[in-house]
Amino acid sequence: MAPSSKGKVASDHVKAFNVAVTEYKSKACEKALAEIDKILAVLAKISDSSIFSPSNPDAFSLLLNCQYLLSYLDHKANTVWGVVGLLTTLCSQDPAVTKLLRTRLELLPICAKLLHSLPSTTQARTLKLLQLLKLVVDGVIITRREAYLTSLLADLSSFLSDSTPDLSSLSLFILCCLCRGNYISTKLLLSTLPPPTITALFSTPNTTPSDQLISEMLCYFMTRVQLSSHPPSPAKVNSYLPKLMDVFCSSYVADDISLMSLLISFLSSLSTDTEYRSILAQQDCLPSLQQLLVVADFSDEFSLSTSSHLFTFLTTLITTYHTDNVHLFDVVLKVVLARLDAKPFNKVASALVLVKTLVQNMDFSSMSDAVARNLKFQLDQLLPSLLATFLDRRSSTKLSSRSKTDQVSTELDREAMASCLECLQLLQVVASVPLKGWGQAVGETVKANKMVMAYRGYTDILKELVDRARLTTEFFTLAIMLGEVDNTWGKVVVELLGDKDRIQLVAEILRQENMEGSFMKKALTILNKTDSPETMFGVEKEDEAVGGDVEDQAVVPEQLARIDSLMEGVTEALGKMEVEQVVGEVMQLATVRRGQEKQQLAYMMEALGAADARVAAQNTALVEREEQVRALERVVMELVVRLGANKEELGDIRAQHGDLSREADCTRDKLGKELGEARSQLEELQTEKVVLVEKYGRYKDQVVRLTEDLKQYKDNQEQLEVKLKQEMRGREELVVTISKREDRLKKKEKQLDEEMSARERAEKENDDLRKQCASLETLSKRQEQALSKKEKLLQESQEETKEMRRVQDAIFNLSKARGSAAC
């Protein structure tokens, strides 16, 4: 049965497990394994994950013993799978256990060896081991070609085509984690996978959205190994956002920390890639963010790791994609306030980073007054929650009155320390907003006395000097910013600047190696406000050996006083005695020698003290030098390992660059030849253009002449029509008298109509000639013939008109003759 209590009883079971494994190491037998199995069954039912924290020595020994059992026991032993189940549970509960198993205990090679030894028929155990590998492999860094990688990648690749969906999904996830940012493993995987499998990864769709997205991520990591001359497809890049949202929402609901961490890492890789970043920055993610914020739930017993990954994913999204920060701030603030109102209050670093990023990305210079007032109203709701977050710990007076055991229990973990720092940084960002009233609102809402008490309480319980220095620097920076707008904070600044111990903590930032530039800048600003900041970097150490010598030297004058009193007594006794003069001279010589010996003794004592101090300092320097040498050796070893991997990667990149350069040279030569041909064709076309322009000018002149002739013809036609109308009128008057010649006149009218239609056809042909002036060279002769025919027709019509005039004259003469005869 499970232990009834979580404290002492659970720790006893952990110690019992360590004792049982120690007995098994001394004497391996089935009875010891059976005892270990019983204890493992009890440990698996313990719900208090703090018992297995790596900071606990017994828990660390338990993990080390688990590593031993997995290394030396056969896969047929039930103890191995009990250990695998226990480690899977611990890794899912505490990320610190996962990090310890991955980095210090090197569990990945052990699991790879165990996976390779499993037969293909034990799918249940294979699935159990892959579940542990899924947790351990998250965030692994491979800098050299490890021996276990070949078998591990081959085994995982064989599971990709397995009919069991769980095996293929877990294998795909583990391969993706191994290839994430690891050039060696990615290159080895490309050489391990057959070409059909690689083609299937790129082309074959998966059954679930998560497997499909993981497959695309694995393809992305594999394509990063090879230099590509083709830019990414914008449609493909834009399709990542909805897939990321769907898979992250499902993993958030299922509390799948490993998958969420992989998605965040993939999105960060896309944002750092220059080719992808330009495409992602143009895509709007506001609708997707609103969809994701609806899923956020901080009810009872919610997962801290899940909520932290949610806010980290949101921060990565708003820094990668395009969005309206002002509109998004209202929605995000509601979710952040809901998280700040849920316990624990002091593990909200990722939520505060999200709000800080949003405020920093806002453009307050072009913001309207209405929007600024709305943001100010939302800020007033956020500030009390930030104050409560920083004051989640008790005040320093209560902390100092606690016992030693209580102080250990109240020690700040890394997440709580990060939350305190992010809270102070967010208050600094809000106070520095260039809008009226923001800094004053922060100074009034965030009470100075409460903040100072909480700060002192934190510095009392923090053990690491670097943590105290960081917290002090951030608190000093906030106090200086608020002291400019609030009198209470101004008094706090004066008090803090007068405390040399606090200033020394700020100066400690500048002494640390690999410190962030933002902390160093803030520390320099704070030290600039103090008097003689250069004195903060002096070494003030008291040598205990020298102090001991001083105490020893303090005894010498007392001894000398006794010797002097004794010598005076001897001198008086000798004065009463009757001795020779030589004895007095001998005594004087002895006195002189005694003073010289006394001085020499004092000088020798001082020299010995200085020598002791020098030897102690040299021993300290030697110890520090040995530590530096060991650290340097570790750094050199890491650099040598990374150098080998980087040389291999650089060699591959150079080879790929050579191939691409040769391909680019061939393409450049081909394009040069095509450019020369295009230029020659362009010159030919230009000469043809000149000839065509000349022809067009000639044709245009011809069209102008034809147009003028056409106008003349139209004028003649109008005149003829006028005359014809007159003749028609005269003919109508003479219809009664000249009925015999009516038929002839009708025929002539028909001929005139035909002439009109012929003229209309000529006009249409002229219009066509105007439109087709570019192709009239071959038709010019036909037009001349047509014009000659038309001239003949016009001449015939003129002759006919002349004949008509003669007929009219004859008719007129006849009418005159008849009129005169009638008279």
PDB file of C-alpha atoms in Angstrom, residues 406-653:
ATOM      1  CA  ASP A 406      11.702  26.737   8.738  1.00  0.00           C
ATOM      2  CA  GLN A 407      14.275  28.772   6.885  1.00  0.00           C
ATOM      3  CA  VAL A 408      15.228  25.777   4.827  1.00  0.00           C
ATOM      4  CA  SER A 409      11.594  25.220   3.925  1.00  0.00           C
ATOM      5  CA  THR A 410      11.152  28.846   2.907  1.00  0.00           C
ATOM      6  CA  GLU A 411      14.205  28.884   0.648  1.00  0.00           C
ATOM      7  CA  LEU A 412      13.390  30.376  -2.738  1.00  0.00           C
ATOM      8  CA  ASP A 413      13.561  28.060  -5.722  1.00  0.00           C
ATOM      9  CA  ARG A 414      14.644  29.190  -9.185  1.00  0.00           C
ATOM     10  CA  GLU A 415      11.106  29.775 -10.443  1.00  0.00           C
ATOM     11  CA  ALA A 416      10.187  31.973  -7.479  1.00  0.00           C
ATOM     12  CA  MET A 417      13.433  33.935  -7.851  1.00  0.00           C
ATOM     13  CA  ALA A 418      12.748  34.437 -11.565  1.00  0.00           C
ATOM     14  CA  SER A 419       9.218  35.630 -10.743  1.00  0.00           C
ATOM     15  CA  CYS A 420      10.574  38.242  -8.328  1.00  0.00           C
ATOM     16  CA  LEU A 421      13.060  39.534 -10.909  1.00  0.00           C
ATOM     17  CA  GLU A 422      10.449  39.624 -13.682  1.00  0.00           C
ATOM     18  CA  CYS A 423       8.007  41.433 -11.386  1.00  0.00           C
ATOM     19  CA  LEU A 424      10.593  44.142 -10.703  1.00  0.00           C
ATOM     20  CA  GLN A 425      11.489  44.398 -14.397  1.00  0.00           C
ATOM     21  CA  LEU A 426       7.821  44.701 -15.391  1.00  0.00           C
ATOM     22  CA  LEU A 427       7.334  47.495 -12.855  1.00  0.00           C
ATOM     23  CA  GLN A 428      10.382  49.233 -14.342  1.00  0.00           C
ATOM     24  CA  VAL A 429       8.982  48.936 -17.868  1.00  0.00           C
ATOM     25  CA  VAL A 430       5.579  50.284 -16.792  1.00  0.00           C
ATOM     26  CA  ALA A 431       7.147  53.137 -14.819  1.00  0.00           C
ATOM     27  CA  SER A 432       9.269  54.149 -17.835  1.00  0.00           C
ATOM     28  CA  VAL A 433       6.292  54.482 -20.207  1.00  0.00           C
ATOM     29  CA  PRO A 434       6.423  58.029 -21.673  1.00  0.00           C
ATOM     30  CA  LEU A 435       2.834  58.846 -20.767  1.00  0.00           C
ATOM     31  CA  LYS A 436       1.600  61.171 -18.054  1.00  0.00           C
ATOM     32  CA  GLY A 437       0.665  59.510 -14.769  1.00  0.00           C
ATOM     33  CA  TRP A 438       2.080  56.033 -15.374  1.00  0.00           C
ATOM     34  CA  GLY A 439       5.150  56.407 -13.162  1.00  0.00           C
ATOM     35  CA  GLN A 440       3.129  58.123 -10.424  1.00  0.00           C
ATOM     36  CA  ALA A 441       0.540  55.338 -10.498  1.00  0.00           C
ATOM     37  CA  VAL A 442       3.257  52.745  -9.989  1.00  0.00           C
ATOM     38  CA  GLY A 443       4.827  54.731  -7.150  1.00  0.00           C
ATOM     39  CA  GLU A 444       1.493  55.194  -5.350  1.00  0.00           C
ATOM     40  CA  THR A 445       0.149  51.661  -5.793  1.00  0.00           C
ATOM     41  CA  VAL A 446       3.377  49.791  -5.089  1.00  0.00           C
ATOM     42  CA  LYS A 447       3.944  50.731  -1.455  1.00  0.00           C
ATOM     43  CA  ALA A 448       7.575  51.497  -0.685  1.00  0.00           C
ATOM     44  CA  ASN A 449       7.639  50.201   2.902  1.00  0.00           C
ATOM     45  CA  LYS A 450       6.097  46.835   1.969  1.00  0.00           C
ATOM     46  CA  MET A 451       8.408  46.402  -0.981  1.00  0.00           C
ATOM     47  CA  VAL A 452      11.494  47.195   1.129  1.00  0.00           C
ATOM     48  CA  MET A 453      10.472  44.717   3.820  1.00  0.00           C
ATOM     49  CA  ALA A 454       9.850  42.014   1.231  1.00  0.00           C
ATOM     50  CA  TYR A 455      13.164  42.759  -0.473  1.00  0.00           C
ATOM     51  CA  ARG A 456      15.084  42.461   2.797  1.00  0.00           C
ATOM     52  CA  GLY A 457      13.282  39.220   3.551  1.00  0.00           C
ATOM     53  CA  TYR A 458      14.304  37.802   0.183  1.00  0.00           C
ATOM     54  CA  THR A 459      17.938  38.762   0.682  1.00  0.00           C
ATOM     55  CA  ASP A 460      17.936  37.077   4.078  1.00  0.00           C
ATOM     56  CA  ILE A 461      16.767  33.708   2.741  1.00  0.00           C
ATOM     57  CA  LEU A 462      18.761  33.720  -0.505  1.00  0.00           C
ATOM     58  CA  LYS A 463      21.959  31.724  -0.190  1.00  0.00           C
ATOM     59  CA  GLU A 464      23.626  32.432  -3.533  1.00  0.00           C
ATOM     60  CA  LEU A 465      25.531  35.699  -3.702  1.00  0.00           C
ATOM     61  CA  VAL A 466      24.699  36.149  -7.391  1.00  0.00           C
ATOM     62  CA  ASP A 467      20.960  35.858  -6.707  1.00  0.00           C
ATOM     63  CA  ARG A 468      21.144  38.480  -3.972  1.00  0.00           C
ATOM     64  CA  ALA A 469      23.160  40.742  -6.278  1.00  0.00           C
ATOM     65  CA  ARG A 470      20.628  40.444  -9.116  1.00  0.00           C
ATOM     66  CA  LEU A 471      17.671  41.072  -6.845  1.00  0.00           C
ATOM     67  CA  THR A 472      19.409  44.064  -5.266  1.00  0.00           C
ATOM     68  CA  THR A 473      20.273  45.557  -8.653  1.00  0.00           C
ATOM     69  CA  GLU A 474      16.703  45.253  -9.938  1.00  0.00           C
ATOM     70  CA  PHE A 475      15.228  46.653  -6.722  1.00  0.00           C
ATOM     71  CA  PHE A 476      17.689  49.579  -6.718  1.00  0.00           C
ATOM     72  CA  THR A 477      16.790  50.366 -10.342  1.00  0.00           C
ATOM     73  CA  LEU A 478      13.058  50.354  -9.600  1.00  0.00           C
ATOM     74  CA  ALA A 479      13.531  52.473  -6.471  1.00  0.00           C
ATOM     75  CA  ILE A 480      15.579  55.074  -8.372  1.00  0.00           C
ATOM     76  CA  MET A 481      12.960  55.286 -11.144  1.00  0.00           C
ATOM     77  CA  LEU A 482      10.083  55.662  -8.670  1.00  0.00           C
ATOM     78  CA  GLY A 483      12.070  58.006  -6.412  1.00  0.00           C
ATOM     79  CA  GLU A 484      11.919  60.644  -9.155  1.00  0.00           C
ATOM     80  CA  VAL A 485       8.090  60.781  -8.984  1.00  0.00           C
ATOM     81  CA  ASP A 486       7.317  59.754  -5.387  1.00  0.00           C
ATOM     82  CA  ASN A 487       8.770  61.155  -2.144  1.00  0.00           C
ATOM     83  CA  THR A 488       8.438  57.921  -0.189  1.00  0.00           C
ATOM     84  CA  TRP A 489      10.476  56.053  -2.747  1.00  0.00           C
ATOM     85  CA  GLY A 490      12.967  58.940  -2.718  1.00  0.00           C
ATOM     86  CA  LYS A 491      13.604  58.330   0.970  1.00  0.00           C
ATOM     87  CA  VAL A 492      14.047  54.623   0.240  1.00  0.00           C
ATOM     88  CA  VAL A 493      16.664  55.458  -2.405  1.00  0.00           C
ATOM     89  CA  VAL A 494      18.604  57.627   0.042  1.00  0.00           C
ATOM     90  CA  GLU A 495      18.493  54.878   2.654  1.00  0.00           C
ATOM     91  CA  LEU A 496      19.614  52.187   0.213  1.00  0.00           C
ATOM     92  CA  LEU A 497      22.439  54.264  -1.233  1.00  0.00           C
ATOM     93  CA  GLY A 498      23.739  54.797   2.290  1.00  0.00           C
ATOM     94  CA  ASP A 499      23.902  51.066   2.995  1.00  0.00           C
ATOM     95  CA  LYS A 500      27.395  49.925   1.968  1.00  0.00           C
ATOM     96  CA  ASP A 501      26.490  46.238   2.156  1.00  0.00           C
ATOM     97  CA  ARG A 502      23.723  46.742  -0.424  1.00  0.00           C
ATOM     98  CA  ILE A 503      26.031  48.750  -2.661  1.00  0.00           C
ATOM     99  CA  GLN A 504      28.612  45.987  -2.362  1.00  0.00           C
ATOM    100  CA  LEU A 505      25.989  43.531  -3.635  1.00  0.00           C
ATOM    101  CA  VAL A 506      25.409  45.770  -6.670  1.00  0.00           C
ATOM    102  CA  ALA A 507      29.167  45.898  -7.294  1.00  0.00           C
ATOM    103  CA  GLU A 508      29.224  42.112  -7.186  1.00  0.00           C
ATOM    104  CA  ILE A 509      27.349  42.123 -10.532  1.00  0.00           C
ATOM    105  CA  LEU A 510      30.410  43.610 -12.221  1.00  0.00           C
ATOM    106  CA  ARG A 511      32.689  40.979 -10.702  1.00  0.00           C
ATOM    107  CA  GLN A 512      30.711  38.053 -12.091  1.00  0.00           C
ATOM    108  CA  GLU A 513      31.626  36.366 -15.351  1.00  0.00           C
ATOM    109  CA  ASN A 514      29.077  35.841 -18.147  1.00  0.00           C
ATOM    110  CA  MET A 515      26.666  38.327 -16.613  1.00  0.00           C
ATOM    111  CA  GLU A 516      23.887  39.751 -18.790  1.00  0.00           C
ATOM    112  CA  GLY A 517      24.538  43.161 -20.260  1.00  0.00           C
ATOM    113  CA  SER A 518      21.281  44.599 -18.896  1.00  0.00           C
ATOM    114  CA  PHE A 519      22.303  43.812 -15.297  1.00  0.00           C
ATOM    115  CA  MET A 520      25.753  45.319 -15.794  1.00  0.00           C
ATOM    116  CA  LYS A 521      24.280  48.487 -17.264  1.00  0.00           C
ATOM    117  CA  LYS A 522      21.898  48.879 -14.337  1.00  0.00           C
ATOM    118  CA  ALA A 523      24.702  48.219 -11.838  1.00  0.00           C
ATOM    119  CA  LEU A 524      26.887  50.895 -13.423  1.00  0.00           C
ATOM    120  CA  THR A 525      23.993  53.364 -13.276  1.00  0.00           C
ATOM    121  CA  ILE A 526      23.494  52.656  -9.574  1.00  0.00           C
ATOM    122  CA  LEU A 527      27.195  52.905  -8.719  1.00  0.00           C
ATOM    123  CA  ASN A 528      27.370  56.188 -10.593  1.00  0.00           C
ATOM    124  CA  LYS A 529      25.028  57.655  -7.978  1.00  0.00           C
ATOM    125  CA  THR A 530      27.317  56.690  -5.084  1.00  0.00           C
ATOM    126  CA  ASP A 531      30.384  58.465  -3.741  1.00  0.00           C
ATOM    127  CA  SER A 532      33.724  56.940  -4.824  1.00  0.00           C
ATOM    128  CA  PRO A 533      32.342  53.813  -6.545  1.00  0.00           C
ATOM    129  CA  GLU A 534      35.889  52.636  -7.324  1.00  0.00           C
ATOM    130  CA  THR A 535      36.381  51.787  -3.619  1.00  0.00           C
ATOM    131  CA  MET A 536      33.745  49.067  -3.937  1.00  0.00           C
ATOM    132  CA  PHE A 537      36.146  46.864  -5.853  1.00  0.00           C
ATOM    133  CA  GLY A 538      38.962  46.735  -3.233  1.00  0.00           C
ATOM    134  CA  VAL A 539      39.761  43.444  -1.566  1.00  0.00           C
ATOM    135  CA  GLU A 540      39.270  43.681   2.176  1.00  0.00           C
ATOM    136  CA  LYS A 541      40.462  40.472   3.766  1.00  0.00           C
ATOM    137  CA  GLU A 542      42.021  39.847   7.142  1.00  0.00           C
ATOM    138  CA  ASP A 543      44.592  37.164   7.387  1.00  0.00           C
ATOM    139  CA  GLU A 544      44.001  34.992  10.426  1.00  0.00           C
ATOM    140  CA  ALA A 545      47.634  33.911  10.504  1.00  0.00           C
ATOM    141  CA  VAL A 546      48.829  37.496  10.712  1.00  0.00           C
ATOM    142  CA  GLY A 547      46.322  38.196  13.455  1.00  0.00           C
ATOM    143  CA  GLY A 548      47.659  35.216  15.389  1.00  0.00           C
ATOM    144  CA  ASP A 549      51.176  36.544  15.051  1.00  0.00           C
ATOM    145  CA  VAL A 550      50.109  39.932  16.388  1.00  0.00           C
ATOM    146  CA  GLU A 551      48.598  38.247  19.428  1.00  0.00           C
ATOM    147  CA  ASP A 552      51.804  36.299  19.929  1.00  0.00           C
ATOM    148  CA  GLN A 553      53.871  39.464  19.651  1.00  0.00           C
ATOM    149  CA  ALA A 554      51.720  41.124  22.326  1.00  0.00           C
ATOM    150  CA  VAL A 555      53.101  38.678  24.876  1.00  0.00           C
ATOM    151  CA  VAL A 556      56.775  39.573  24.201  1.00  0.00           C
ATOM    152  CA  PRO A 557      56.853  42.965  26.071  1.00  0.00           C
ATOM    153  CA  GLU A 558      55.563  41.294  29.258  1.00  0.00           C
ATOM    154  CA  GLN A 559      58.319  38.755  29.102  1.00  0.00           C
ATOM    155  CA  LEU A 560      60.858  41.500  28.452  1.00  0.00           C
ATOM    156  CA  ALA A 561      59.585  43.453  31.506  1.00  0.00           C
ATOM    157  CA  ARG A 562      60.110  40.415  33.693  1.00  0.00           C
ATOM    158  CA  ILE A 563      63.593  39.953  32.276  1.00  0.00           C
ATOM    159  CA  ASP A 564      64.363  43.649  32.880  1.00  0.00           C
ATOM    160  CA  SER A 565      63.193  43.449  36.505  1.00  0.00           C
ATOM    161  CA  LEU A 566      65.268  40.340  37.007  1.00  0.00           C
ATOM    162  CA  MET A 567      68.349  42.006  35.483  1.00  0.00           C
ATOM    163  CA  GLU A 568      67.865  45.050  37.690  1.00  0.00           C
ATOM    164  CA  GLY A 569      67.818  42.797  40.755  1.00  0.00           C
ATOM    165  CA  VAL A 570      70.996  41.113  39.554  1.00  0.00           C
ATOM    166  CA  THR A 571      72.612  44.511  38.907  1.00  0.00           C
ATOM    167  CA  GLU A 572      71.822  45.695  42.446  1.00  0.00           C
ATOM    168  CA  ALA A 573      73.210  42.484  43.875  1.00  0.00           C
ATOM    169  CA  LEU A 574      76.342  42.872  41.806  1.00  0.00           C
ATOM    170  CA  GLY A 575      76.717  46.501  42.973  1.00  0.00           C
ATOM    171  CA  LYS A 576      76.889  45.335  46.561  1.00  0.00           C
ATOM    172  CA  MET A 577      79.405  42.703  45.676  1.00  0.00           C
ATOM    173  CA  GLU A 578      83.075  43.427  45.333  1.00  0.00           C
ATOM    174  CA  VAL A 579      84.090  42.232  41.906  1.00  0.00           C
ATOM    175  CA  GLU A 580      86.792  43.093  39.486  1.00  0.00           C
ATOM    176  CA  GLN A 581      86.376  45.747  36.778  1.00  0.00           C
ATOM    177  CA  VAL A 582      86.450  43.098  34.055  1.00  0.00           C
ATOM    178  CA  VAL A 583      83.223  41.581  35.370  1.00  0.00           C
ATOM    179  CA  GLY A 584      81.422  44.887  34.953  1.00  0.00           C
ATOM    180  CA  GLU A 585      82.599  45.223  31.406  1.00  0.00           C
ATOM    181  CA  VAL A 586      81.393  41.688  30.753  1.00  0.00           C
ATOM    182  CA  MET A 587      77.964  42.571  32.162  1.00  0.00           C
ATOM    183  CA  GLN A 588      77.732  45.687  29.994  1.00  0.00           C
ATOM    184  CA  LEU A 589      78.593  43.589  26.948  1.00  0.00           C
ATOM    185  CA  ALA A 590      75.923  41.072  27.934  1.00  0.00           C
ATOM    186  CA  THR A 591      73.355  43.893  28.276  1.00  0.00           C
ATOM    187  CA  VAL A 592      74.176  45.227  24.799  1.00  0.00           C
ATOM    188  CA  ARG A 593      73.962  41.767  23.326  1.00  0.00           C
ATOM    189  CA  ARG A 594      70.676  41.161  25.121  1.00  0.00           C
ATOM    190  CA  GLY A 595      69.130  44.277  23.485  1.00  0.00           C
ATOM    191  CA  GLN A 596      70.429  43.280  20.078  1.00  0.00           C
ATOM    192  CA  GLU A 597      69.145  39.737  20.482  1.00  0.00           C
ATOM    193  CA  LYS A 598      65.799  41.098  21.618  1.00  0.00           C
ATOM    194  CA  GLN A 599      65.529  43.255  18.463  1.00  0.00           C
ATOM    195  CA  GLN A 600      66.645  40.362  16.291  1.00  0.00           C
ATOM    196  CA  LEU A 601      64.052  38.158  17.970  1.00  0.00           C
ATOM    197  CA  ALA A 602      61.303  40.719  17.273  1.00  0.00           C
ATOM    198  CA  TYR A 603      62.428  41.051  13.647  1.00  0.00           C
ATOM    199  CA  MET A 604      62.529  37.298  13.228  1.00  0.00           C
ATOM    200  CA  MET A 605      59.043  36.984  14.722  1.00  0.00           C
ATOM    201  CA  GLU A 606      57.759  39.594  12.266  1.00  0.00           C
ATOM    202  CA  ALA A 607      59.530  37.817   9.387  1.00  0.00           C
ATOM    203  CA  LEU A 608      58.007  34.484  10.445  1.00  0.00           C
ATOM    204  CA  GLY A 609      54.550  36.064  10.629  1.00  0.00           C
ATOM    205  CA  ALA A 610      54.984  37.561   7.179  1.00  0.00           C
ATOM    206  CA  ALA A 611      56.266  34.216   5.889  1.00  0.00           C
ATOM    207  CA  ASP A 612      53.240  32.445   7.373  1.00  0.00           C
ATOM    208  CA  ALA A 613      50.916  34.966   5.736  1.00  0.00           C
ATOM    209  CA  ARG A 614      52.765  34.574   2.454  1.00  0.00           C
ATOM    210  CA  VAL A 615      52.569  30.787   2.609  1.00  0.00           C
ATOM    211  CA  ALA A 616      48.836  30.925   3.445  1.00  0.00           C
ATOM    212  CA  ALA A 617      48.199  33.342   0.604  1.00  0.00           C
ATOM    213  CA  GLN A 618      50.234  31.180  -1.769  1.00  0.00           C
ATOM    214  CA  ASN A 619      48.296  28.092  -0.683  1.00  0.00           C
ATOM    215  CA  THR A 620      45.019  29.932  -1.287  1.00  0.00           C
ATOM    216  CA  ALA A 621      46.290  31.096  -4.659  1.00  0.00           C
ATOM    217  CA  LEU A 622      47.362  27.548  -5.505  1.00  0.00           C
ATOM    218  CA  VAL A 623      43.909  26.188  -4.598  1.00  0.00           C
ATOM    219  CA  GLU A 624      42.228  28.843  -6.695  1.00  0.00           C
ATOM    220  CA  ARG A 625      44.695  28.186  -9.510  1.00  0.00           C
ATOM    221  CA  GLU A 626      43.931  24.461  -9.385  1.00  0.00           C
ATOM    222  CA  GLU A 627      40.213  25.196  -9.542  1.00  0.00           C
ATOM    223  CA  GLN A 628      40.816  27.516 -12.485  1.00  0.00           C
ATOM    224  CA  VAL A 629      42.913  24.855 -14.202  1.00  0.00           C
ATOM    225  CA  ARG A 630      40.195  22.251 -13.698  1.00  0.00           C
ATOM    226  CA  ALA A 631      37.564  24.663 -14.991  1.00  0.00           C
ATOM    227  CA  LEU A 632      39.831  25.523 -17.918  1.00  0.00           C
ATOM    228  CA  GLU A 633      40.325  21.850 -18.674  1.00  0.00           C
ATOM    229  CA  ARG A 634      36.565  21.310 -18.687  1.00  0.00           C
ATOM    230  CA  VAL A 635      36.082  24.302 -20.980  1.00  0.00           C
ATOM    231  CA  VAL A 636      38.899  23.096 -23.256  1.00  0.00           C
ATOM    232  CA  MET A 637      37.352  19.624 -23.398  1.00  0.00           C
ATOM    233  CA  GLU A 638      33.957  21.060 -24.289  1.00  0.00           C
ATOM    234  CA  LEU A 639      35.554  23.343 -26.852  1.00  0.00           C
ATOM    235  CA  VAL A 640      37.487  20.439 -28.387  1.00  0.00           C
ATOM    236  CA  VAL A 641      34.292  18.406 -28.660  1.00  0.00           C
ATOM    237  CA  ARG A 642      32.426  21.319 -30.176  1.00  0.00           C
ATOM    238  CA  LEU A 643      35.382  22.044 -32.441  1.00  0.00           C
ATOM    239  CA  GLY A 644      35.215  18.549 -33.881  1.00  0.00           C
ATOM    240  CA  ALA A 645      31.491  18.860 -34.532  1.00  0.00           C
ATOM    241  CA  ASN A 646      31.873  22.347 -35.949  1.00  0.00           C
ATOM    242  CA  LYS A 647      34.745  21.224 -38.206  1.00  0.00           C
ATOM    243  CA  GLU A 648      32.610  18.437 -39.576  1.00  0.00           C
ATOM    244  CA  GLU A 649      29.664  20.778 -40.066  1.00  0.00           C
ATOM    245  CA  LEU A 650      31.930  23.381 -41.667  1.00  0.00           C
ATOM    246  CA  GLY A 651      33.431  20.762 -43.996  1.00  0.00           C
ATOM    247  CA  ASP A 652      29.974  19.703 -45.124  1.00  0.00           C
ATOM    248  CA  ILE A 653      28.916  23.310 -45.595  1.00  0.00           C
TER     249      ILE A 653
END
